[in-house]
Coordinates of C-alpha atoms and ligand atoms in Angstrom, one line a residue:
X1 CA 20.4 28.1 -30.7
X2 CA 19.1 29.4 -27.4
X3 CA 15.9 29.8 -27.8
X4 CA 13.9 28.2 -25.7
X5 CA 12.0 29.1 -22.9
X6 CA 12.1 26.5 -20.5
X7 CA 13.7 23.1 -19.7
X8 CA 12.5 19.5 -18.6
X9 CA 14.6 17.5 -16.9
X10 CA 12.8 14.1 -16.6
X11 CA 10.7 13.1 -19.1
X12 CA 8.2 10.8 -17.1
X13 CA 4.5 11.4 -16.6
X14 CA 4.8 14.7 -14.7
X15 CA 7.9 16.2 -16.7
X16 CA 5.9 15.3 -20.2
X17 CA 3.0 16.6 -18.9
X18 CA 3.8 19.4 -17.4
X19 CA 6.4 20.2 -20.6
X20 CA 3.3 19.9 -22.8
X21 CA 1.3 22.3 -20.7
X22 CA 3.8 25.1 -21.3
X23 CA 3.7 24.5 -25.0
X24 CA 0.2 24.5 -25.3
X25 CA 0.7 28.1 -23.2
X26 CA 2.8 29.2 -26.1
X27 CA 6.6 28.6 -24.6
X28 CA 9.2 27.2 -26.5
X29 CA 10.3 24.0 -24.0
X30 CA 13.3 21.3 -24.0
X31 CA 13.2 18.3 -22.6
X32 CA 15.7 16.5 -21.4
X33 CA 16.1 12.5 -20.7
X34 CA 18.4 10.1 -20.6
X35 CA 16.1 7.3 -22.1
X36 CA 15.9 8.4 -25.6
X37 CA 12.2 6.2 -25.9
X38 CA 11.1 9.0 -23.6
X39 CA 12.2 11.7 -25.7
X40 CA 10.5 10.2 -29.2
X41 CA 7.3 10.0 -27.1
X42 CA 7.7 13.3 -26.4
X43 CA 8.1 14.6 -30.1
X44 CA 5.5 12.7 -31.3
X45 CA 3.0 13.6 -28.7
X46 CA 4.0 17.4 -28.8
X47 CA 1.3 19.5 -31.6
X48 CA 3.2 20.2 -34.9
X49 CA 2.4 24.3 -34.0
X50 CA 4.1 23.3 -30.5
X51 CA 7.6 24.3 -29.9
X52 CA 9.4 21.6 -28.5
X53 CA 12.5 19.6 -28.6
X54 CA 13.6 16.7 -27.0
X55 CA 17.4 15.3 -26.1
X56 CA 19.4 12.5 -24.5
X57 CA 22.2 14.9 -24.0
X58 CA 23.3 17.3 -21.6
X59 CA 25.2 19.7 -23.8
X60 CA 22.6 20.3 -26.2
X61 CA 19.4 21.0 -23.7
X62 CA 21.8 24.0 -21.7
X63 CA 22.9 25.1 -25.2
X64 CA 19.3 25.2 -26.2
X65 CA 17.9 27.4 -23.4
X66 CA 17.3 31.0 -23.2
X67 CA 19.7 33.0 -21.0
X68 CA 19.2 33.6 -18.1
X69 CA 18.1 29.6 -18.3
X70 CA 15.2 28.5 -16.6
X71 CA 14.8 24.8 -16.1
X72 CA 13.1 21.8 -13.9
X73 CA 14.1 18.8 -12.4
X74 CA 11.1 16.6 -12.5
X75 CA 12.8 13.4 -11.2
X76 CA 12.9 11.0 -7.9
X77 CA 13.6 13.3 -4.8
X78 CA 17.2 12.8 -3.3
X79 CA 20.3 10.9 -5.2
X80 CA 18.7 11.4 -8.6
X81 CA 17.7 15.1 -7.8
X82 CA 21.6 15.5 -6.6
X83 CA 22.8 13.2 -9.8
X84 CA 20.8 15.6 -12.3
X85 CA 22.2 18.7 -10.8
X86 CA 26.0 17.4 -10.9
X87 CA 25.5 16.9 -14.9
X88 CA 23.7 20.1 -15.5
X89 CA 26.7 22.0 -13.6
X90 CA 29.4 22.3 -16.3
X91 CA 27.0 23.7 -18.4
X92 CA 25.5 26.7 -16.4
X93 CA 26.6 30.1 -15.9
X94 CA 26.1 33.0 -13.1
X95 CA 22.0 33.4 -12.5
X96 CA 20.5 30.2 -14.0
X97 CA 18.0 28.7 -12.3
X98 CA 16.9 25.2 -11.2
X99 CA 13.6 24.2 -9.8
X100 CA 13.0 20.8 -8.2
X101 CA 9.3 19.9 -8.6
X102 CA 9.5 16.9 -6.5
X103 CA 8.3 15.8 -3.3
X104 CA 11.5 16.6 -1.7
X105 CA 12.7 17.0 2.2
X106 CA 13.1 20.3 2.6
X107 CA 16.2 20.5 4.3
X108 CA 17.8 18.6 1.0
X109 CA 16.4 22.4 -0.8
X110 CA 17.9 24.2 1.8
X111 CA 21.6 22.4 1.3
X112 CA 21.4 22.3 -2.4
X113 CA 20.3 26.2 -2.3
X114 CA 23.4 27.2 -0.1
X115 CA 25.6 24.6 -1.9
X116 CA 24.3 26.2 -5.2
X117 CA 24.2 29.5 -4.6
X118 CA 28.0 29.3 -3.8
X119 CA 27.9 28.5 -7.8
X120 CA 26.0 31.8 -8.5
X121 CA 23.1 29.2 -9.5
X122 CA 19.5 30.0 -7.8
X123 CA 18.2 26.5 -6.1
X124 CA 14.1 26.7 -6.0
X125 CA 12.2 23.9 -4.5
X126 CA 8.7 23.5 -5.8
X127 CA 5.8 21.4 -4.3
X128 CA 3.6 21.0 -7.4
X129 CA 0.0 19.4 -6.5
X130 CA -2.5 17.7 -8.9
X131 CA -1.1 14.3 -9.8
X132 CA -1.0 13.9 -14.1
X133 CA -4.3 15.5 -15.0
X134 CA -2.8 18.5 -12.9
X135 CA 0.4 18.6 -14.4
X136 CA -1.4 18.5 -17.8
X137 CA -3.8 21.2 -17.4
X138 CA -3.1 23.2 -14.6
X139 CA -1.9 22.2 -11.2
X140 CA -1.0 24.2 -7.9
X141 CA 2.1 25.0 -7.3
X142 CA 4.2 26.0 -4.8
X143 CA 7.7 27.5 -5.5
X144 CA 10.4 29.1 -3.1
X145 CA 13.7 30.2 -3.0
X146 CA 15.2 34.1 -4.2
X147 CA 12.3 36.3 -4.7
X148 CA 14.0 38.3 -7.2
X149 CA 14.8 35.4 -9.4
X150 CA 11.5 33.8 -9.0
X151 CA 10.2 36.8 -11.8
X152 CA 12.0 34.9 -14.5
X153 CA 10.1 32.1 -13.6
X154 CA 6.8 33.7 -13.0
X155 CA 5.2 34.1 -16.5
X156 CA 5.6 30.5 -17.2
X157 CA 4.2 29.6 -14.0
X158 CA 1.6 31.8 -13.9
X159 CA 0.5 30.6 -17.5
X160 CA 0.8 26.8 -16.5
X161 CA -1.0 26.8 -13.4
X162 CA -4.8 25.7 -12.5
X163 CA -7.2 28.9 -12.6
X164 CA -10.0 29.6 -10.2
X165 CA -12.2 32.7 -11.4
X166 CA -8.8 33.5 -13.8
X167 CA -6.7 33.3 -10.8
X168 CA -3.5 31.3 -11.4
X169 CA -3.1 28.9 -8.1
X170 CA 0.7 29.9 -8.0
X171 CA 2.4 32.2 -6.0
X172 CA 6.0 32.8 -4.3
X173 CA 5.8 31.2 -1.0
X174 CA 9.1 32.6 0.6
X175 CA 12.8 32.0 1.0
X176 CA 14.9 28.5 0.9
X177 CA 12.7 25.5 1.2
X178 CA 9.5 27.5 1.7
X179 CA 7.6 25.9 -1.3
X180 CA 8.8 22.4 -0.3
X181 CA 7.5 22.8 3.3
X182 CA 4.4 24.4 2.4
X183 CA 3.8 21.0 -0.1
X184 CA 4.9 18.6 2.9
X185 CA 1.9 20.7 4.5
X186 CA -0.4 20.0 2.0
X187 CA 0.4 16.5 1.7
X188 CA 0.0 16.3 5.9
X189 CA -4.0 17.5 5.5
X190 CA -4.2 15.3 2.1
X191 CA -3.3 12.1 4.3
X192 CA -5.9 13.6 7.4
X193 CA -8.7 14.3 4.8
X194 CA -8.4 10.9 2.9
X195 CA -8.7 9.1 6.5
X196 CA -11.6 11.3 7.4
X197 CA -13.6 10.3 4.3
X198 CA -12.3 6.9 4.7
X199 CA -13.8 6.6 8.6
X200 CA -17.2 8.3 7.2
X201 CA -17.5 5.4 4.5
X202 CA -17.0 3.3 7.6
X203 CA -19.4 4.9 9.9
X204 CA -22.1 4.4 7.0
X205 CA -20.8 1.3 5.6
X206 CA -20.5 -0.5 8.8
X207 CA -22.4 1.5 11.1
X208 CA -25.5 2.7 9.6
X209 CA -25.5 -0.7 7.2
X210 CA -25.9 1.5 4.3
X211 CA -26.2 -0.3 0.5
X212 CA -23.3 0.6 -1.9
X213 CA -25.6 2.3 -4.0
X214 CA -26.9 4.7 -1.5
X215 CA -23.2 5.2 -0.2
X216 CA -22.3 6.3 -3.5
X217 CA -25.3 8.7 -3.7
X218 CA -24.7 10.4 -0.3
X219 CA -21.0 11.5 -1.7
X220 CA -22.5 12.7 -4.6
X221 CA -25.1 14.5 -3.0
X222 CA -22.5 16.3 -0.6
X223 CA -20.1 17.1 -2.9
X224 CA -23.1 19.8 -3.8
X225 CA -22.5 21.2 -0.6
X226 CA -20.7 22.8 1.6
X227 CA -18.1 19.7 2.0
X228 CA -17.5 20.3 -1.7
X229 CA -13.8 19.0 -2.9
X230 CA -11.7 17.1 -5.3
X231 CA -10.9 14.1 -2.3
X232 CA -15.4 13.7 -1.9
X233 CA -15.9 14.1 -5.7
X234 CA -13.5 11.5 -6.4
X235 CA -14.7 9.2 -3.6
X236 CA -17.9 9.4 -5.5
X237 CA -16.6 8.1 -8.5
X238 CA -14.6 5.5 -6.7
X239 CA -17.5 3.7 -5.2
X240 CA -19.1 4.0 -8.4
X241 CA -16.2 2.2 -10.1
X242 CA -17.5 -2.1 -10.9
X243 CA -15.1 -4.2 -11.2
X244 CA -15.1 -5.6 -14.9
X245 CA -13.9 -9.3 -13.3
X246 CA -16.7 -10.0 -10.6
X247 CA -19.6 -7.5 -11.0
X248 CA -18.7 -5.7 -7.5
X249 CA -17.7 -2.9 -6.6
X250 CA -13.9 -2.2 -7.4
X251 CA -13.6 -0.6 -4.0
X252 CA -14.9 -4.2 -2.4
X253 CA -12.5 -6.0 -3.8
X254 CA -9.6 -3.7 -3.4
X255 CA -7.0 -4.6 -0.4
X256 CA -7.5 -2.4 2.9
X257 CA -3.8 -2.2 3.3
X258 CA -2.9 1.0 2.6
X259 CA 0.7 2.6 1.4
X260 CA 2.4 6.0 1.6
X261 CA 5.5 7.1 0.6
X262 CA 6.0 9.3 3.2
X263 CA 5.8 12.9 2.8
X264 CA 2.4 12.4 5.8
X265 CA 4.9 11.4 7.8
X266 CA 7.5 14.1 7.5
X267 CA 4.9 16.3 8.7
X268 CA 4.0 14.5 11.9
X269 CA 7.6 14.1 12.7
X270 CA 8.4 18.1 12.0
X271 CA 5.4 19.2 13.4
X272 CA 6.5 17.5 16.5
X273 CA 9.9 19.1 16.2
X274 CA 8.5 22.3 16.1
X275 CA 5.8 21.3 19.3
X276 CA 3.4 22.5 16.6
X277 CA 0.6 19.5 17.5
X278 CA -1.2 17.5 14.4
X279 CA -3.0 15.2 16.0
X280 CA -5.0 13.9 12.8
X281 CA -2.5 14.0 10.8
X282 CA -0.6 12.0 13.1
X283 CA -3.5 9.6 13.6
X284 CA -3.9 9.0 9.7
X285 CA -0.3 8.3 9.4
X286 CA -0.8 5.9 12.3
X287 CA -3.6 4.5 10.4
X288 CA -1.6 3.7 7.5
X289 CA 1.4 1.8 9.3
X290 CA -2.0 0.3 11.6
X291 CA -3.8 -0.7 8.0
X292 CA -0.5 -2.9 7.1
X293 CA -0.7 -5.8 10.2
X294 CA -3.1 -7.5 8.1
X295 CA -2.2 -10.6 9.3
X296 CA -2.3 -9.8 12.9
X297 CA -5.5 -7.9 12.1
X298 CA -6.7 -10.8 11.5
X299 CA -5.8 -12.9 14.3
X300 CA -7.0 -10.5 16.7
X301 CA -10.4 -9.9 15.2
X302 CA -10.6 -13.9 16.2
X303 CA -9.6 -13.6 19.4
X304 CA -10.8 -10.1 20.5
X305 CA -13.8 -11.1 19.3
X306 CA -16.4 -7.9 21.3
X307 CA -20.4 -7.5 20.3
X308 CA -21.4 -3.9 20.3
X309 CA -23.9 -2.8 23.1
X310 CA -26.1 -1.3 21.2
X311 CA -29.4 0.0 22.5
X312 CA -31.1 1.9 19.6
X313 CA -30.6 1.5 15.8
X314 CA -29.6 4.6 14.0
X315 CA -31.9 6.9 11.9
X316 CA -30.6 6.8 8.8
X317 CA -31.9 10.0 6.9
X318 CA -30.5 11.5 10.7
X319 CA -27.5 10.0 11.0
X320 CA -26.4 10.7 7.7
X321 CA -26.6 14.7 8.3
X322 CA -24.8 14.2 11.8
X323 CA -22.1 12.7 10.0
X324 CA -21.9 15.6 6.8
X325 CA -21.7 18.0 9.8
X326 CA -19.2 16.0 12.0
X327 CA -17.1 15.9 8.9
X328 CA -17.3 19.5 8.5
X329 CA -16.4 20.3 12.2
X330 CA -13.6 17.2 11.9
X331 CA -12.0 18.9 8.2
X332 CA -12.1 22.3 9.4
X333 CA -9.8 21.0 12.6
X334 CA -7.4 19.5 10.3
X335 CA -7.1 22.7 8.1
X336 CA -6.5 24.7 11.5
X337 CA -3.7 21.9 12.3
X338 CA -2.1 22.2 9.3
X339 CA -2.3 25.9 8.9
X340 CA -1.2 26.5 12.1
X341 CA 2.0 24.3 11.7
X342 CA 2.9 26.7 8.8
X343 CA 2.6 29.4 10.8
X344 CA 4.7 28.6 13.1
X345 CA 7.3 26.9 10.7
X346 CA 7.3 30.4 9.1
X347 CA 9.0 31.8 12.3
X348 CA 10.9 29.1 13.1
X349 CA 12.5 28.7 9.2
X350 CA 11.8 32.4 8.6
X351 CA 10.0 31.5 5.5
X352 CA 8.2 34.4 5.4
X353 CA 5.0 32.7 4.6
X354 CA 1.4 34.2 4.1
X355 CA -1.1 32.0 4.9
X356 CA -4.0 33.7 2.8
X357 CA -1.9 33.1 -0.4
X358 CA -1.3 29.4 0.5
X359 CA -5.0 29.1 0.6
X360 CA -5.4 31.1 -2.8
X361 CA -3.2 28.8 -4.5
X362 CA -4.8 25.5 -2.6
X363 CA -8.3 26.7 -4.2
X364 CA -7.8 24.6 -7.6
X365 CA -5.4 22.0 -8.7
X366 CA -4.4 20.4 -6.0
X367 CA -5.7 17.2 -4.1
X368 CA -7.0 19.4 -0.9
X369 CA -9.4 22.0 -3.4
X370 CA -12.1 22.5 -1.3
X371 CA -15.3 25.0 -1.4
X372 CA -14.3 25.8 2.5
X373 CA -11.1 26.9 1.6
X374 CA -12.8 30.6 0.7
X375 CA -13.9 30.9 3.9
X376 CA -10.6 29.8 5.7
X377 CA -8.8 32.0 3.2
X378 CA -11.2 35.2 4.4
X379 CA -10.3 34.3 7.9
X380 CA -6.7 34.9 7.2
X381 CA -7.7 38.1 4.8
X382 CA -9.3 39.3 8.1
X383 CA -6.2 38.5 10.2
X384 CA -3.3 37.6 8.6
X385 CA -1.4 36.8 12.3
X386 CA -4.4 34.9 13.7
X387 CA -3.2 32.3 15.5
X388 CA -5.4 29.2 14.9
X389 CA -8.4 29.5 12.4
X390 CA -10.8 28.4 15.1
X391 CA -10.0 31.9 16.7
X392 CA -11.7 33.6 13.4
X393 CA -15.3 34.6 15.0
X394 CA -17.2 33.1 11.5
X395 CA -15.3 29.5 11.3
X396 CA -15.4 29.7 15.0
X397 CA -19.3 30.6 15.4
X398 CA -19.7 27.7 12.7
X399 CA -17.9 24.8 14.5
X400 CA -19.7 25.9 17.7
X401 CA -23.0 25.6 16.4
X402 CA -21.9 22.4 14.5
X403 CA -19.9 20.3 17.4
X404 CA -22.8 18.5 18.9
X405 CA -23.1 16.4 15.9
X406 CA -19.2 15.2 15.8
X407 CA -19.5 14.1 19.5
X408 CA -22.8 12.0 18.5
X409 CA -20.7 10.4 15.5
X410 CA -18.0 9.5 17.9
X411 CA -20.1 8.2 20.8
X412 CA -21.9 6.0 18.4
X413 CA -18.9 5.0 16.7
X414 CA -17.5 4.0 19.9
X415 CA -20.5 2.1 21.2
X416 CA -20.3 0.2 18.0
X417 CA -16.5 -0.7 17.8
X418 CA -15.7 1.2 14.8
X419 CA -12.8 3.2 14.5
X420 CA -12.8 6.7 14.2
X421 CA -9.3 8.0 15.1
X422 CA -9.7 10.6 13.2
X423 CA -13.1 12.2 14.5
X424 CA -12.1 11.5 17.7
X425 CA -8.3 13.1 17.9
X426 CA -10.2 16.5 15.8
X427 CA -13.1 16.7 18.8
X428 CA -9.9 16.0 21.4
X429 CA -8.2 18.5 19.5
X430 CA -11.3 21.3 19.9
X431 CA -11.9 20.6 23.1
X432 CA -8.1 20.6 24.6
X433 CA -7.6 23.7 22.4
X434 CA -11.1 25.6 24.1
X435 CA -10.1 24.2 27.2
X436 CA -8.9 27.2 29.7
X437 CA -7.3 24.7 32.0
X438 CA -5.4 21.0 31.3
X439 CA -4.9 18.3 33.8
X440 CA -1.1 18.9 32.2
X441 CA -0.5 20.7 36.2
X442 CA -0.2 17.2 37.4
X443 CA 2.1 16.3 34.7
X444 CA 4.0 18.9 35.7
X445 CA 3.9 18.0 39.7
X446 CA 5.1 14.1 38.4
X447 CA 7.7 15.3 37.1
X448 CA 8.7 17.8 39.5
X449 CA 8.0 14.4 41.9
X450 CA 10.6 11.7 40.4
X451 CA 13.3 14.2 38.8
X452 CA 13.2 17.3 40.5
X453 CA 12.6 19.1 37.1
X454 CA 10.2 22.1 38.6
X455 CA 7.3 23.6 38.0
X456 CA 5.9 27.4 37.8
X457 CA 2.5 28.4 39.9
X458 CA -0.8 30.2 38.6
X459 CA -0.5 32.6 41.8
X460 CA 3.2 34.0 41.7
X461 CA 6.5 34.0 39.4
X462 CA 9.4 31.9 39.5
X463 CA 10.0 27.9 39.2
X464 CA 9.6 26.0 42.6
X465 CA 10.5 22.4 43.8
X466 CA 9.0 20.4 46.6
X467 CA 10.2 17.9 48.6
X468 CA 7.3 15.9 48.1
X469 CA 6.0 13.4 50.9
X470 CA 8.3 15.3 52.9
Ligands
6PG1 C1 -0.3 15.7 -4.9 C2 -0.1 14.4 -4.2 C3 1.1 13.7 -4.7 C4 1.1 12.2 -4.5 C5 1.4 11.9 -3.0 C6 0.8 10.6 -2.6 O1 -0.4 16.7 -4.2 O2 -0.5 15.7 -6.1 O3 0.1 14.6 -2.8 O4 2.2 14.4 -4.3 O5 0.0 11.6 -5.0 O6 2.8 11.8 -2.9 O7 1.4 10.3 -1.4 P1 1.4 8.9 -0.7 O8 2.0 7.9 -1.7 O9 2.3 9.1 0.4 O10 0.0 8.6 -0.3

């Protein structure tokens, strides 16, 4: 009877999928749901050479697995991740393993690994990147938890996982909720990059008055470039998309209310726990929330009604490239962010975490795939403890040299009314990073001023007060 592989546990787009994609890898998988439609969808989807078997009940899919049993929970993070676990419990024994591959908090990982491992069970959270297609035919994934353990799961991971030049976009990230914080990561640049591309369509829409059609083409040129990525390749076939109704562009007629279920946020709001500063992926979380006031949007574009002082119309053939190389400057900002945040969530957590290898695995797969990310990876190759990737001579050489043109983007930007939070808090970010000294000594003399809290002095040691005014 125990024969297979690998287990499912939730049988919905991403569980099916990602089942099939280890049987097309030769592994023998269960699947396990309580909706028993989902599990004849399964059999009859699965290739008759395919070994894979389906079941409503418990008993059967832990009696069917391979010892020791390696299985997934591919279900809605929190109660239903706890609700799965509680029913799979009589049924394990000393050195299973269970992988969440949801978007999960990772302190829920880090209780269900201790509460687990009390069990003798091994608790893995996994961030898995790539939506359906990805879980289908090779997505990035992220798993953590006992490194030891993690070799029963590796072959199956390894053989499941998107390739780039043969190499599997999977590795070990560290201990406890490593791969779940490394995901939240991702998903933090995700929600940056998306608002980046989404202020550029702006900036050319809006600002440069540039036709649909020629819109289209300029994302489909630059995804032959440098900026090459999954988010720019599928905004090119986005604003290609017509909308079957009314003959527009889908894009046109689609609401500008945008919504997010969250895991952006959790990495503004840890990042700021850890005083590890985000500011564009803060800003694009902002954005979202900002998108929603429709109404009020709406109000006030009536009554803060402002024309743009504009003295000279933009070139477009010019403005275009200033923009493709703002955007490079303004995504390589939010890459250092991010990156940086793991680093320093690697001390704090004691993930163990090597940055190079989160960039391997981000190569293909998942939503931030990006030519750059070679480069940024080689940075980290060079130095793996360097401390921001603007401090790696090459990226920092190339931002230099490309800056000029971000700060153009966001002057004219302003001058025109458009908003650009993003450009602007990545330039804020480069310049307050490169900036020796910060007008944060007067913050410090307030403060020192109405609450006596102190401050330290560039010219000798200790912490002084003043009796100011006298
Ligand atoms: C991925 C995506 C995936 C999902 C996001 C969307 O890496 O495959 O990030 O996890 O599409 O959860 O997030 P929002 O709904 O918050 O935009």
């Amino acid at each position: 009877m125990s024969q297979y592989d690998f287990g499912i546990v939730g049988l919905g787009v991403m569980g099916r999928n990602l089942l099939l994609n280890m049987a097309d890898h030769g592994f023998a998988v269960a699947g396990l749901d309580l909706d028993a439609a989902k599990v004849t969808s399964l059999e009859k989807e699965a290739a008759r050479d395919q070994q894979v078997m389906g079941t409503t009940s418990v008993a059967e899919f832990a009696g069917s697995l391979k010892h020791p049993r390696a299985l997934m929970l591919l279900v809605p993070a929190g109660g239903p991740v706890d609700a799965a676990i509680a029913s799979l419990l009589p049924y394990l024994e000393n050195g299973d393993i269970i992988v969440d591959g949801g978007n999960t908090y990772f302190t829920d990982t880090d209780r269900r690994v201790t509460e687990l491992a009390a069990k003798g069970i091994h608790f893995f959270g996994m961030g898995i990147s790539g939506g359906e297609q990805g879980a289908r035919f090779g997505p990035s994934m992220m798993p953590g938890g006992d490194r030891r353990a993690y070799e029963r799961l590796r072959p199956v991971f390894e053989a499941v996982a998107a390739k780039v030049n043969g190499d599997a976009c999977v590795a070990y990230m560290g201990s406890g909720s490593a791969g779940n914080y490394v995901k939240m990561v991702h998903n933090g640049i995700e929600y940056a990059i998306m608002q980046l591309i989404a202020e550029t369509y702006d900036l050319l829409k809006r600002g440069l008055g540039l036709p649909d059609d020629r819109l289209q083409q300029t994302f489909e040129a630059w995804n032959e470039t440098e900026l090459n990525s999954f988010l720019i390749e599928i905004t090119a076939k986005v604003l290609n998309e017509v909308d079957t109704e009314t003959g527009q562009r889908l894009v046109n007629v689609i609401s500008d209310w945008a919504k997010a279920k969250g895991t952006g946020k959790w990495t503004s709001q840890n990042a700021m726990d850890l005083q590890a500063p985000v500011p564009t992926i803060d800003a694009a979380v902002t954005m979202r929330d900002l998108s929603k006031l429709k109404t009020e949007r709406t109000e006030a574009a009536k009554r803060l009604r402002w024309s743009p002082v504009v003295h000279e119309s933009l070139l477009e053939d010019q403005f275009i490239a200033q923009v493709k190389n703002a955007y490079y400057v303004a995504m390589t900002t939010i890459y250092a962010q991010g990156m940086t945040q793991l680093r320093i969530a690697s001390e704090a957590y004691q993930y163990g975490l090597q940055l190079d290898e989160i960039i391997r695995i981000w190569r293909g797969g998942c939503i931030i795939r990006a030519a750059c990310l070679e480069d940024f990876r080689a940075a980290y190759q060079r130095d793996p403890a360097l401390p921001n990737l603007l401090l790696d001579d090459e990226i920092g050489r190339r931002v230099v040299n490309m800056q000029q043109h971000l700060r153009t983007v966001v002057t004219e930007a302003v001058n025109r009314g458009i908003p650009v939070p993003a450009f602007m808090s990545a330039l804020a970010y480069f310049d307050a990073y490169r900036s020796e000294t910060l007008p944060t000594n007067l913050i410090q003399a307030q403060r020192d001023y109405f609450g006596a809290h102190q401050y330290e002095r560039i010219d000798r040691e200790g912490v002084f007060h003043t009796q100011w005014n006298g």
